[in-house]
mmCIF file of C-alpha atoms in Angstrom:
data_model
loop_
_atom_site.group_PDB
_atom_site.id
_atom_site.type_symbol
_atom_site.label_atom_id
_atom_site.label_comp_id
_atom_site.label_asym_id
_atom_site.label_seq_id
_atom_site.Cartn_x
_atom_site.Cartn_y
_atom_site.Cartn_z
ATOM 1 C CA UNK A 1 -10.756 116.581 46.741
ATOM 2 C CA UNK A 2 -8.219 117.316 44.306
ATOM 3 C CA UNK A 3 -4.474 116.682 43.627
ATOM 4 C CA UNK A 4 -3.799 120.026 42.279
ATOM 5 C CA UNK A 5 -5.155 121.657 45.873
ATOM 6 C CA UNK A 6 -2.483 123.650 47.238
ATOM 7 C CA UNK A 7 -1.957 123.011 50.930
ATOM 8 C CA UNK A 8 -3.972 124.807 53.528
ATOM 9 C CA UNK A 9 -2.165 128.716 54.221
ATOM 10 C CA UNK A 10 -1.131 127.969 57.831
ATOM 11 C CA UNK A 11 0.172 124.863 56.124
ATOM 12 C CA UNK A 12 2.664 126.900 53.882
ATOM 13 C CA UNK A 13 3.117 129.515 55.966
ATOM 14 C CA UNK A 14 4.188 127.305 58.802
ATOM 15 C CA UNK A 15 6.863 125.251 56.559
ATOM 16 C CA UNK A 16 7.562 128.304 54.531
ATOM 17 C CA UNK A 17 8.776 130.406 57.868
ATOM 18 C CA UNK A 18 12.264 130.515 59.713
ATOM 19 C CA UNK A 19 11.391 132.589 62.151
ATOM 20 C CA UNK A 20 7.980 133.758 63.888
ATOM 21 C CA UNK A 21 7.678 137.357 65.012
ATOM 22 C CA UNK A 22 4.628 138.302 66.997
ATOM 23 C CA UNK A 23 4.776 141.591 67.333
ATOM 24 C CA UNK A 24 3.005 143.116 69.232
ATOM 25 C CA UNK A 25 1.713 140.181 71.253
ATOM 26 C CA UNK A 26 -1.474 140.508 72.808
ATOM 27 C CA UNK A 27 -2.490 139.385 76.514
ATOM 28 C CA UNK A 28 -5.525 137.166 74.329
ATOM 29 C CA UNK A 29 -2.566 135.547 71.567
ATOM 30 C CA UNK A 30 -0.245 135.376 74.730
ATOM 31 C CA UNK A 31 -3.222 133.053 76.269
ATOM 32 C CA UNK A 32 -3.753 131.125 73.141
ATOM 33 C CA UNK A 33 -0.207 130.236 72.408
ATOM 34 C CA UNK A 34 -0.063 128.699 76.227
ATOM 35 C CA UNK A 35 -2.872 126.478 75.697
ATOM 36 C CA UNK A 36 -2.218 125.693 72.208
ATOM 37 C CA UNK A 37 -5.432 126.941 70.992
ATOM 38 C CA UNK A 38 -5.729 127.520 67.166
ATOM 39 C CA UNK A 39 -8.612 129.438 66.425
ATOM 40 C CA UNK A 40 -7.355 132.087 63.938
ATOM 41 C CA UNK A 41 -4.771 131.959 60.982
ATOM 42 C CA UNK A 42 -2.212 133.079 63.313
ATOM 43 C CA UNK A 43 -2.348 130.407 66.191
ATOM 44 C CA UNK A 44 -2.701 127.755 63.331
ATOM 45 C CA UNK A 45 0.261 128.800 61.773
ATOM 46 C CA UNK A 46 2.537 128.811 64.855
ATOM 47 C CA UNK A 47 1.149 125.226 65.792
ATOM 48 C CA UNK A 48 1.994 124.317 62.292
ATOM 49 C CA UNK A 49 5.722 125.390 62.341
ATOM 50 C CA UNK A 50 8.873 124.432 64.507
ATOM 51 C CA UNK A 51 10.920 127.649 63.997
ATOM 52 C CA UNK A 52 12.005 129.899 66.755
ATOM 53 C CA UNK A 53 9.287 132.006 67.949
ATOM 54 C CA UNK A 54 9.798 135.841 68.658
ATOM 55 C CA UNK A 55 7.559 137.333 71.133
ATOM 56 C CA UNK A 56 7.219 141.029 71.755
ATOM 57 C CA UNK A 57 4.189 141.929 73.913
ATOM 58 C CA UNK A 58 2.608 145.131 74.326
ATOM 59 C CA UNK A 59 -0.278 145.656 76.362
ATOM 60 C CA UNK A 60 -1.961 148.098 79.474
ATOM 61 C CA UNK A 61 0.708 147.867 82.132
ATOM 62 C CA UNK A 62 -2.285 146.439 84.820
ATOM 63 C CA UNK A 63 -3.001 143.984 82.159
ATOM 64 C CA UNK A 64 0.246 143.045 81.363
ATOM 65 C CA UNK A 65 0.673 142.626 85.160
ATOM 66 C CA UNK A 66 -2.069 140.435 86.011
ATOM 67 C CA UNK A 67 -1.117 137.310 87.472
ATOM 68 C CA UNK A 68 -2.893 135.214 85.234
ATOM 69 C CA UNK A 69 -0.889 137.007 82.144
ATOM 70 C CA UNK A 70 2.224 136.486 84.063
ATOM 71 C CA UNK A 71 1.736 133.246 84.652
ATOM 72 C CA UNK A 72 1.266 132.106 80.991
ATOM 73 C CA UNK A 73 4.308 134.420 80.309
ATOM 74 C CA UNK A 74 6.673 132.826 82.550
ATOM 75 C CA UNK A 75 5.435 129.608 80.703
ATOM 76 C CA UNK A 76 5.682 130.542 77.402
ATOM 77 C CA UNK A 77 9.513 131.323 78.309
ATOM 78 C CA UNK A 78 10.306 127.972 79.680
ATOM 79 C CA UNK A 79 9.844 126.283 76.269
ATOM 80 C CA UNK A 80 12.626 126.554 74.131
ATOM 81 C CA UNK A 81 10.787 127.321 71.091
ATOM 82 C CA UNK A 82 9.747 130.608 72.257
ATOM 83 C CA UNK A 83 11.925 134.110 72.727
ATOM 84 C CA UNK A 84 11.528 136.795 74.784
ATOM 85 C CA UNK A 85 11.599 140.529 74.251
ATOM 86 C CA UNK A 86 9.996 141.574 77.341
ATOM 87 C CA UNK A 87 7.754 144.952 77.129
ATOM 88 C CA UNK A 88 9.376 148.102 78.247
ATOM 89 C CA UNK A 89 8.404 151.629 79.992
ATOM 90 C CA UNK A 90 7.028 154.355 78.382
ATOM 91 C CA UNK A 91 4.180 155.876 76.753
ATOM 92 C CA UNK A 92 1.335 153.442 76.076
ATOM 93 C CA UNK A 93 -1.383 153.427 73.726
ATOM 94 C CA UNK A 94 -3.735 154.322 76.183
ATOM 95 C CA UNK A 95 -1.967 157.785 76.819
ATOM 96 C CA UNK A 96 0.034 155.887 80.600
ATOM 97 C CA UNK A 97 3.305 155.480 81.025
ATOM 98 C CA UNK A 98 4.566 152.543 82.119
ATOM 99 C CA UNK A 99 5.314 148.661 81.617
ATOM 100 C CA UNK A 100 3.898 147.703 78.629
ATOM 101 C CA UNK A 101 5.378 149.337 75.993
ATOM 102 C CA UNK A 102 6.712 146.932 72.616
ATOM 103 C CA UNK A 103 10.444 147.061 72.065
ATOM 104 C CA UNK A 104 11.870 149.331 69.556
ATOM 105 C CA UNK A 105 11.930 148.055 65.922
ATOM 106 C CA UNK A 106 15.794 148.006 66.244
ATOM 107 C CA UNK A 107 15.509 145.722 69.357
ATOM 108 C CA UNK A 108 13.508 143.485 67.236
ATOM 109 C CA UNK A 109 15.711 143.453 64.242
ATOM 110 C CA UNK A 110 18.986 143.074 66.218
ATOM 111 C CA UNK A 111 17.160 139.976 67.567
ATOM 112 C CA UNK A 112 15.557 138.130 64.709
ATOM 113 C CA UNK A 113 19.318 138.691 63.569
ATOM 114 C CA UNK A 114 20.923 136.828 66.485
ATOM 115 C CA UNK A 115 17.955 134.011 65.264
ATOM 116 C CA UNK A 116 18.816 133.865 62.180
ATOM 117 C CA UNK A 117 22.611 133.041 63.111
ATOM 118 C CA UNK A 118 21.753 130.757 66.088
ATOM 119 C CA UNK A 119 18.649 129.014 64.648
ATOM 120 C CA UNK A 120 17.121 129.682 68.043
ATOM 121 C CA UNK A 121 19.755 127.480 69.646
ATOM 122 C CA UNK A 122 20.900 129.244 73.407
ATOM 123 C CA UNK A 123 24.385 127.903 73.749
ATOM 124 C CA UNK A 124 25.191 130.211 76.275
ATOM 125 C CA UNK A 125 22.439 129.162 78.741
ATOM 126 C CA UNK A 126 23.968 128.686 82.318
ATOM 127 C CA UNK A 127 26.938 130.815 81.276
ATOM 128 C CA UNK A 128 28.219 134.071 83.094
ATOM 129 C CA UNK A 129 29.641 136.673 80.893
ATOM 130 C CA UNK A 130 31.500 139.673 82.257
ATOM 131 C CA UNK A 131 31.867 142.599 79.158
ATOM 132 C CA UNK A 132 33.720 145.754 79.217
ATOM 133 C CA UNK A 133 32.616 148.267 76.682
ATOM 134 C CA UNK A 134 33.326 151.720 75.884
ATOM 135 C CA UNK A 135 35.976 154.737 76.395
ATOM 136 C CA UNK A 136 37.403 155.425 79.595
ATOM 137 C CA UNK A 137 37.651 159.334 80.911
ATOM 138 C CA UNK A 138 40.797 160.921 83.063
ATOM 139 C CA UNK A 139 40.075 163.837 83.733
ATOM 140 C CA UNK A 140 42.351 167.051 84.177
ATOM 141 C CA UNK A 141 39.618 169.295 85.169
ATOM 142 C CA UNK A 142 35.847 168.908 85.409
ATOM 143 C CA UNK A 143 35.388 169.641 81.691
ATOM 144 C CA UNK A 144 38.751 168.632 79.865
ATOM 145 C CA UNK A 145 40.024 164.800 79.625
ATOM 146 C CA UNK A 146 42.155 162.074 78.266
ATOM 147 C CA UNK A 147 40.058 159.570 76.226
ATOM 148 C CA UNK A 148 39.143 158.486 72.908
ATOM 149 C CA UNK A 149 36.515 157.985 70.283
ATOM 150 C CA UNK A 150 35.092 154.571 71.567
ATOM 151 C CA UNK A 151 31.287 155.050 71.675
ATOM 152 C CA UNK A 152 30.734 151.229 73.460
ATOM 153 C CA UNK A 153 29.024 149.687 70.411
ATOM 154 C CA UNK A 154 31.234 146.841 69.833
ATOM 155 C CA UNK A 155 31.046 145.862 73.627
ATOM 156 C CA UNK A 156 27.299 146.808 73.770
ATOM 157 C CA UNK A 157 26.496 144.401 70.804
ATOM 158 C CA UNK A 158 29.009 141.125 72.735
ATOM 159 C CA UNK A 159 26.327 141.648 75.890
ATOM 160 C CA UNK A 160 23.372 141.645 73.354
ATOM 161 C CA UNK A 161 24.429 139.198 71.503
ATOM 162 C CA UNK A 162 25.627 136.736 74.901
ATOM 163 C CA UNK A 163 21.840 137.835 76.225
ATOM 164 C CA UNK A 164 20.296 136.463 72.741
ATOM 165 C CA UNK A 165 22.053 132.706 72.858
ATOM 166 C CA UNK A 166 21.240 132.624 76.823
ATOM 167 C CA UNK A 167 23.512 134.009 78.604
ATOM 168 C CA UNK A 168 23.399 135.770 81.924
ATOM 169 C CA UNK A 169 25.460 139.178 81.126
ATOM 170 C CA UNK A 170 27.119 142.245 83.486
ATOM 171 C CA UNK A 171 28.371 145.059 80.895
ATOM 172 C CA UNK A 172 30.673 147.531 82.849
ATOM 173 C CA UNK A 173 30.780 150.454 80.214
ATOM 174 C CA UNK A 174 32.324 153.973 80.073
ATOM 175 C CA UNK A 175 30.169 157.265 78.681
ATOM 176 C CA UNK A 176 27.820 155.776 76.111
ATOM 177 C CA UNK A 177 25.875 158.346 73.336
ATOM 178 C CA UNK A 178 21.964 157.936 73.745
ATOM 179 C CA UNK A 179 21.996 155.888 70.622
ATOM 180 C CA UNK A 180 23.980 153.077 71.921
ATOM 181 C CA UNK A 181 22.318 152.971 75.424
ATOM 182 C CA UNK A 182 19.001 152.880 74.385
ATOM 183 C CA UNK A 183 19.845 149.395 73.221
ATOM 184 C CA UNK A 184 21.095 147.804 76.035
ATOM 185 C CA UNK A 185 18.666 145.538 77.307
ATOM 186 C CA UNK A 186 17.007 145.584 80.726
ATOM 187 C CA UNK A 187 17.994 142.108 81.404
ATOM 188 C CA UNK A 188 21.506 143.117 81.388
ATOM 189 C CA UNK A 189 23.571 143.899 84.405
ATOM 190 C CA UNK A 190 24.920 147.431 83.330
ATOM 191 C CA UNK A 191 27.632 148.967 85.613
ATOM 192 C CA UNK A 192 28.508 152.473 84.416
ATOM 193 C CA UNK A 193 31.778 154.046 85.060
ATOM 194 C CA UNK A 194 34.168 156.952 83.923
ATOM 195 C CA UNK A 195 37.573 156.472 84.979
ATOM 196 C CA UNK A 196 39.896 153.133 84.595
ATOM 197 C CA UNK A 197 39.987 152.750 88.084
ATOM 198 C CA UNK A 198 36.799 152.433 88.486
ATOM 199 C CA UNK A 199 36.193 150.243 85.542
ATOM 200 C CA UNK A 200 39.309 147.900 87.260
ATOM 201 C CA UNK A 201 37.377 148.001 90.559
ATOM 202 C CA UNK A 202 34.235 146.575 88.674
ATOM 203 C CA UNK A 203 35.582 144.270 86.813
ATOM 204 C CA UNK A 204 37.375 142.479 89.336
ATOM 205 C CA UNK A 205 34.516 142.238 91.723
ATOM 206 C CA UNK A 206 31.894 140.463 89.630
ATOM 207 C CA UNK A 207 35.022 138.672 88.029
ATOM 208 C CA UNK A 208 34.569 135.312 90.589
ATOM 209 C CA UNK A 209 31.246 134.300 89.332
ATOM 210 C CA UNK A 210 32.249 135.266 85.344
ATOM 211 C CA UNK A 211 32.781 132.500 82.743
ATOM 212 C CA UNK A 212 34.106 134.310 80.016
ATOM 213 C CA UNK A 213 35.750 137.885 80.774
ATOM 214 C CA UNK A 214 35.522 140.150 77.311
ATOM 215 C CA UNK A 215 37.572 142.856 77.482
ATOM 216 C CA UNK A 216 36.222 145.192 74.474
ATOM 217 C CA UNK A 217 36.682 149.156 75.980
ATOM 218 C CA UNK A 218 39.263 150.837 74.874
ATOM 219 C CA UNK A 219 40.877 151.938 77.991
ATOM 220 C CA UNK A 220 42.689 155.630 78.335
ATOM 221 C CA UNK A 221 46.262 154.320 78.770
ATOM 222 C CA UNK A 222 47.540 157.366 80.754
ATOM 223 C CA UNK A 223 45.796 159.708 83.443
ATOM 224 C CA UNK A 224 46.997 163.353 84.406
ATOM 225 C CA UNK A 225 49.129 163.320 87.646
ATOM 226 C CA UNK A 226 46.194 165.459 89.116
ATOM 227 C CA UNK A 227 43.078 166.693 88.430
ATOM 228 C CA UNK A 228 42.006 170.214 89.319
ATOM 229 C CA UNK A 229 39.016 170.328 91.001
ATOM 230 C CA UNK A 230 37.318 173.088 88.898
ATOM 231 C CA UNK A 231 37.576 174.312 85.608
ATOM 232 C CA UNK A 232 41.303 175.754 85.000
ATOM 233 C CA UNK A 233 41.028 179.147 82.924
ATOM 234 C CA UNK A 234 42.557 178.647 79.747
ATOM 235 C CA UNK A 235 45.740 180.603 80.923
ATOM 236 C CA UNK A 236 46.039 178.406 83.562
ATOM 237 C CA UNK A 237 46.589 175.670 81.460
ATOM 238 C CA UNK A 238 49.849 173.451 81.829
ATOM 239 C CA UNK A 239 52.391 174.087 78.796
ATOM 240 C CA UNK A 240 53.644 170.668 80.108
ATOM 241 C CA UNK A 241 50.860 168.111 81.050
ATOM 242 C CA UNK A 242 52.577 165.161 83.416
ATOM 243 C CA UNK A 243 51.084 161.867 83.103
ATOM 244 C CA UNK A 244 50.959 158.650 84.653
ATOM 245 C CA UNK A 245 49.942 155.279 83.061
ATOM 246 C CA UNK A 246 46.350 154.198 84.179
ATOM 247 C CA UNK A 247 45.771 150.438 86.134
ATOM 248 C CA UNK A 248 46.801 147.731 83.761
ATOM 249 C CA UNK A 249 43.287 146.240 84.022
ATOM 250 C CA UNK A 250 43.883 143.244 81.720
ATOM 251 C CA UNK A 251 47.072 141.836 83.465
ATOM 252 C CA UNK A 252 44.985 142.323 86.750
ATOM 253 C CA UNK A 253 41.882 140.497 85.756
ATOM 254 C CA UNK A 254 44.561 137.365 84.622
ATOM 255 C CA UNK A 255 46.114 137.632 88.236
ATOM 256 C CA UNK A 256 43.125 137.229 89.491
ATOM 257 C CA UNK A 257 41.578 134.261 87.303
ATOM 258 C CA UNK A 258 45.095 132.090 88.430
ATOM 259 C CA UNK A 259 44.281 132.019 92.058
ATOM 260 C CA UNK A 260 40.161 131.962 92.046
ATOM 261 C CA UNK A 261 38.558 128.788 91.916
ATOM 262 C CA UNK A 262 36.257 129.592 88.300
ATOM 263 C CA UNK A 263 36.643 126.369 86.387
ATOM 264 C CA UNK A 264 37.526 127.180 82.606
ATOM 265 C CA UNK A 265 37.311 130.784 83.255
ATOM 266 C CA UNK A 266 38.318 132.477 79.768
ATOM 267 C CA UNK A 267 39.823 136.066 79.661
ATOM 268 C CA UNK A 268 39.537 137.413 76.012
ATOM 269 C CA UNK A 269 40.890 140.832 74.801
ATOM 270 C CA UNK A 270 40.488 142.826 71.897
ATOM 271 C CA UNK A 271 43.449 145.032 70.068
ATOM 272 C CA UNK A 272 42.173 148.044 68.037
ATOM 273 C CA UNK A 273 45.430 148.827 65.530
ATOM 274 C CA UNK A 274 45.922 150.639 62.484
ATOM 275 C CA UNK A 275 47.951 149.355 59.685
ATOM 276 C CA UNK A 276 49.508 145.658 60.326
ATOM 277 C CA UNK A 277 47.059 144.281 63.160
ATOM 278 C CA UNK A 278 48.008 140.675 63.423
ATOM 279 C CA UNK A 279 51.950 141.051 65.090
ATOM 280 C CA UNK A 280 50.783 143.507 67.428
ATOM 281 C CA UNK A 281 47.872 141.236 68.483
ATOM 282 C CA UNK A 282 49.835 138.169 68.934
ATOM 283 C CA UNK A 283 52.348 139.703 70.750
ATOM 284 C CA UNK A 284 49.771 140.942 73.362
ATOM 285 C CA UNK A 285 48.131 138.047 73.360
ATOM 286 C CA UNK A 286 51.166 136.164 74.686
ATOM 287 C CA UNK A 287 52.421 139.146 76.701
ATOM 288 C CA UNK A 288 49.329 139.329 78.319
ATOM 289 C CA UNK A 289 48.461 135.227 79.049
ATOM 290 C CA UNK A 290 44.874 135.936 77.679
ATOM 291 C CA UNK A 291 42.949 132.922 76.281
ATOM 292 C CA UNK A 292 41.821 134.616 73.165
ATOM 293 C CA UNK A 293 42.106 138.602 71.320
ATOM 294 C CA UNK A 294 40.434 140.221 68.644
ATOM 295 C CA UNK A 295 42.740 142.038 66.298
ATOM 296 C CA UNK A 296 40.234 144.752 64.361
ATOM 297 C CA UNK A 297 41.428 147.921 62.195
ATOM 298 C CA UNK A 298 40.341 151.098 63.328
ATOM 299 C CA UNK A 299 41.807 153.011 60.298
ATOM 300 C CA UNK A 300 39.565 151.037 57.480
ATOM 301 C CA UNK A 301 36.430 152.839 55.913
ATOM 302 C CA UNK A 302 33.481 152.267 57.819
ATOM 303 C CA UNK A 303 35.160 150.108 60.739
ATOM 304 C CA UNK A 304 36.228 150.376 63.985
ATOM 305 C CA UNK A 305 35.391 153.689 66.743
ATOM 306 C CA UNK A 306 31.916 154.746 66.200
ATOM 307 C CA UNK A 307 30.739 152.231 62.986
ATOM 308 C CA UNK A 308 28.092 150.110 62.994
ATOM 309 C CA UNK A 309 30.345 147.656 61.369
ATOM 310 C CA UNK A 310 34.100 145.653 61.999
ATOM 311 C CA UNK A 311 36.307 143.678 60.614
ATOM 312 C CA UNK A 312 38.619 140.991 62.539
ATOM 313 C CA UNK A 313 40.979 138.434 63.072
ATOM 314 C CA UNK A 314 40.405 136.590 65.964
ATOM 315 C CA UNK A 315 42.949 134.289 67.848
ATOM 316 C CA UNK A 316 43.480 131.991 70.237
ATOM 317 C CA UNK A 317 46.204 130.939 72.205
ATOM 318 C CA UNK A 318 46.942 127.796 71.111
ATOM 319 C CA UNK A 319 47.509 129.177 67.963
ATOM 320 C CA UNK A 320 43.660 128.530 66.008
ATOM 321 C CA UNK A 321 43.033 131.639 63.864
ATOM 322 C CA UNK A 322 39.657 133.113 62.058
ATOM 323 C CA UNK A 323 39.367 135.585 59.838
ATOM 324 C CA UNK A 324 36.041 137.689 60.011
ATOM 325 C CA UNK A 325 35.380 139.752 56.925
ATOM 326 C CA UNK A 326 33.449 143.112 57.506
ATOM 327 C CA UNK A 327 30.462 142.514 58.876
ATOM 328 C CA UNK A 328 28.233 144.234 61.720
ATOM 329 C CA UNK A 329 29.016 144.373 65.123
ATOM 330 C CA UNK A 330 26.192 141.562 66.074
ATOM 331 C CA UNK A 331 27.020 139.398 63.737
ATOM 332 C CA UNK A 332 30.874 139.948 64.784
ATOM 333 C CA UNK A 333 29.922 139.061 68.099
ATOM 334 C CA UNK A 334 28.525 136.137 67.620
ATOM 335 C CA UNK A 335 31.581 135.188 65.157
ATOM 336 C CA UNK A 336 33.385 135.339 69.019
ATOM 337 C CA UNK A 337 31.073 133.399 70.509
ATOM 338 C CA UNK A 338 31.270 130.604 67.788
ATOM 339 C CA UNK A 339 35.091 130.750 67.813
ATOM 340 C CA UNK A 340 35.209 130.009 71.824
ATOM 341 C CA UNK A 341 32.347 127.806 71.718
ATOM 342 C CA UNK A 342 34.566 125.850 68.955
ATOM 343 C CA UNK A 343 37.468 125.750 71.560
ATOM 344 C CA UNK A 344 35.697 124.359 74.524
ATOM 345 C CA UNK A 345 33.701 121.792 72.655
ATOM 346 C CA UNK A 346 37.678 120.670 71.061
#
């Protein structure tokens, strides 16, 4: 025995860690960490640590099926500690495709970065989030349209982001690029769409059971009075194109949340604006009765349509304001989340 002797390593490495990624996690370490066994540095090291725990298995899809690996699974995710990112499809290491595959390193990085701003806390547990992300199409012909260059990131990150700190999560989005897509995760509720009026008609019917109603697409504001039903020859084309304003979905969703019976039901909004983007936030805010809006620049370097990153000023309506310098979408997200979780714990 000694003074000088440093501690054990699962010692340090337990105190020295804020987070714990297993990754991959094996049916065997998956057994272990249910029973609490510690028979390698690994198991001693999670036993000797209280930071959130990342688990990412990967595994045969009959073994990861077993009943037996299920079962510790299912009880691995009902202690808090411990966070799931549940094994995909695809191409496995033993040449199958199927269940079993890890999650993507950017799946893993977006999550350990929702950690890292939660501490591992779910404050959205029990909550119902309803998201809109994306453009909306109106078409004039089968291959022309109305829209704009919303790719769905912004709303895409709000669902993961509501899916990290608990909640349960329906994204209604527009066209989304492969990129985006590929990260929505399979625990989400995703409702695609094209048009406004179908992006109204979803909305509003999973709006009853929704606590918190995001509205981040960026809706096409007009439609063409009609839409040819094949491609018009370029000579064809109108010299004069006559338009009519899409559904107000916004103003519709608040209709709806005065006469349901959702207790504390929230109805946020965002307002993409070049130049000056407070006024013209605050005066849609009021005009529209929402609870909250995000006011972010879409005419900044590397913000806005199509960036990974934002900047923002969100506000409420009674008048609380936060200023959210540019940061990535995620992080962003959860800057909304902590701004109404602020409110409703006032």
């Amino acid at each position: 025995w000694s003074a000088q002797q440093s501690k054990p390593l699962h010692i340090q490495l337990g105190e020295w860690a804020d987070i714990l990624l297993i990754a991959p996690l094996t049916a065997n370490t998956l057994a272990k960490l249910t029973h609490g066994l510690a028979d390698n540095l690994l198991t001693n090291t999670v036993l000797a640590s209280v930071c959130p725990v990342l688990l990412a298995p990967a595994m045969n899809t009959d073994m990861w099926q077993q009943s037996a690996v299920q079962r510790n699974w299912q009880m691995m995710m009902a202690d808090d500690r411990y966070h799931a990112l549940p094994p995909g499809s695809g191409r496995l290491a033993c040449d199958r495709v199927g269940t079993g595959r890890m999650s993507e390193p950017a799946e893993i990085v977006a999550h350990i970065t929702s950690l890292f701003h939660t501490q591992g806390h779910r404050d959205l547990l029990g909550k119902h989030l309803l998201i809109s992300a994306g453009s909306t199409r109106e078409h004039l012909d089968p291959v022309r349209f109305i829209g704009n260059p919303a790719t769905g990131r912004m709303g895409v990150a709000l669902a993961i982001a509501a899916q990290h700190r608990g909640a349960t999560v329906t994204l209604v989005h527009g066209p989304l690029s492969s990129d985006v897509a590929s990260t929505i995760a399979a625990n989400i509720q995703s409702i695609a769409v094209t048009t406004a009026a179908e992006m109204e008609q979803a909305m509003l019917s999973h709006l009853a059971l929704a606590d918190w109603v995001i509205m981040a697409a960026a809706v096409a504001d007009v439609r063409p009075t009609t839409t040819a039903a094949s491609k018009l020859a370029k000579q064809d084309l109108p010299s004069q194109l006559p338009l009519e304003f899409v559904p107000d979905i916004v103003a519709q969703l608040v209709h709806r949340k005065a006469s349901n019976q959702k207790k504390g039901q929230k109805i946020v909004g965002f307002a993409a604006q070049t130049g000056e983007i407070v006024a013209p936030a605050v005066a849609k805010l009021q005009r529209k009765q929402l609870d909250a809006i995000v006011a972010n620049p879409v005419d900044l370097p590397n913000s806005g349509f199509g960036s990974t990153h934002n900047e923002a000023v969100i506000l409420s309506a009674d008048g609380r304001k936060v200023n959210v310098a540019h940061t990535s979408k995620l992080l962003l997200a959860h800057r909304l989340y902590d701004f109404l979780l602020a409110d409703a714990s006032a």
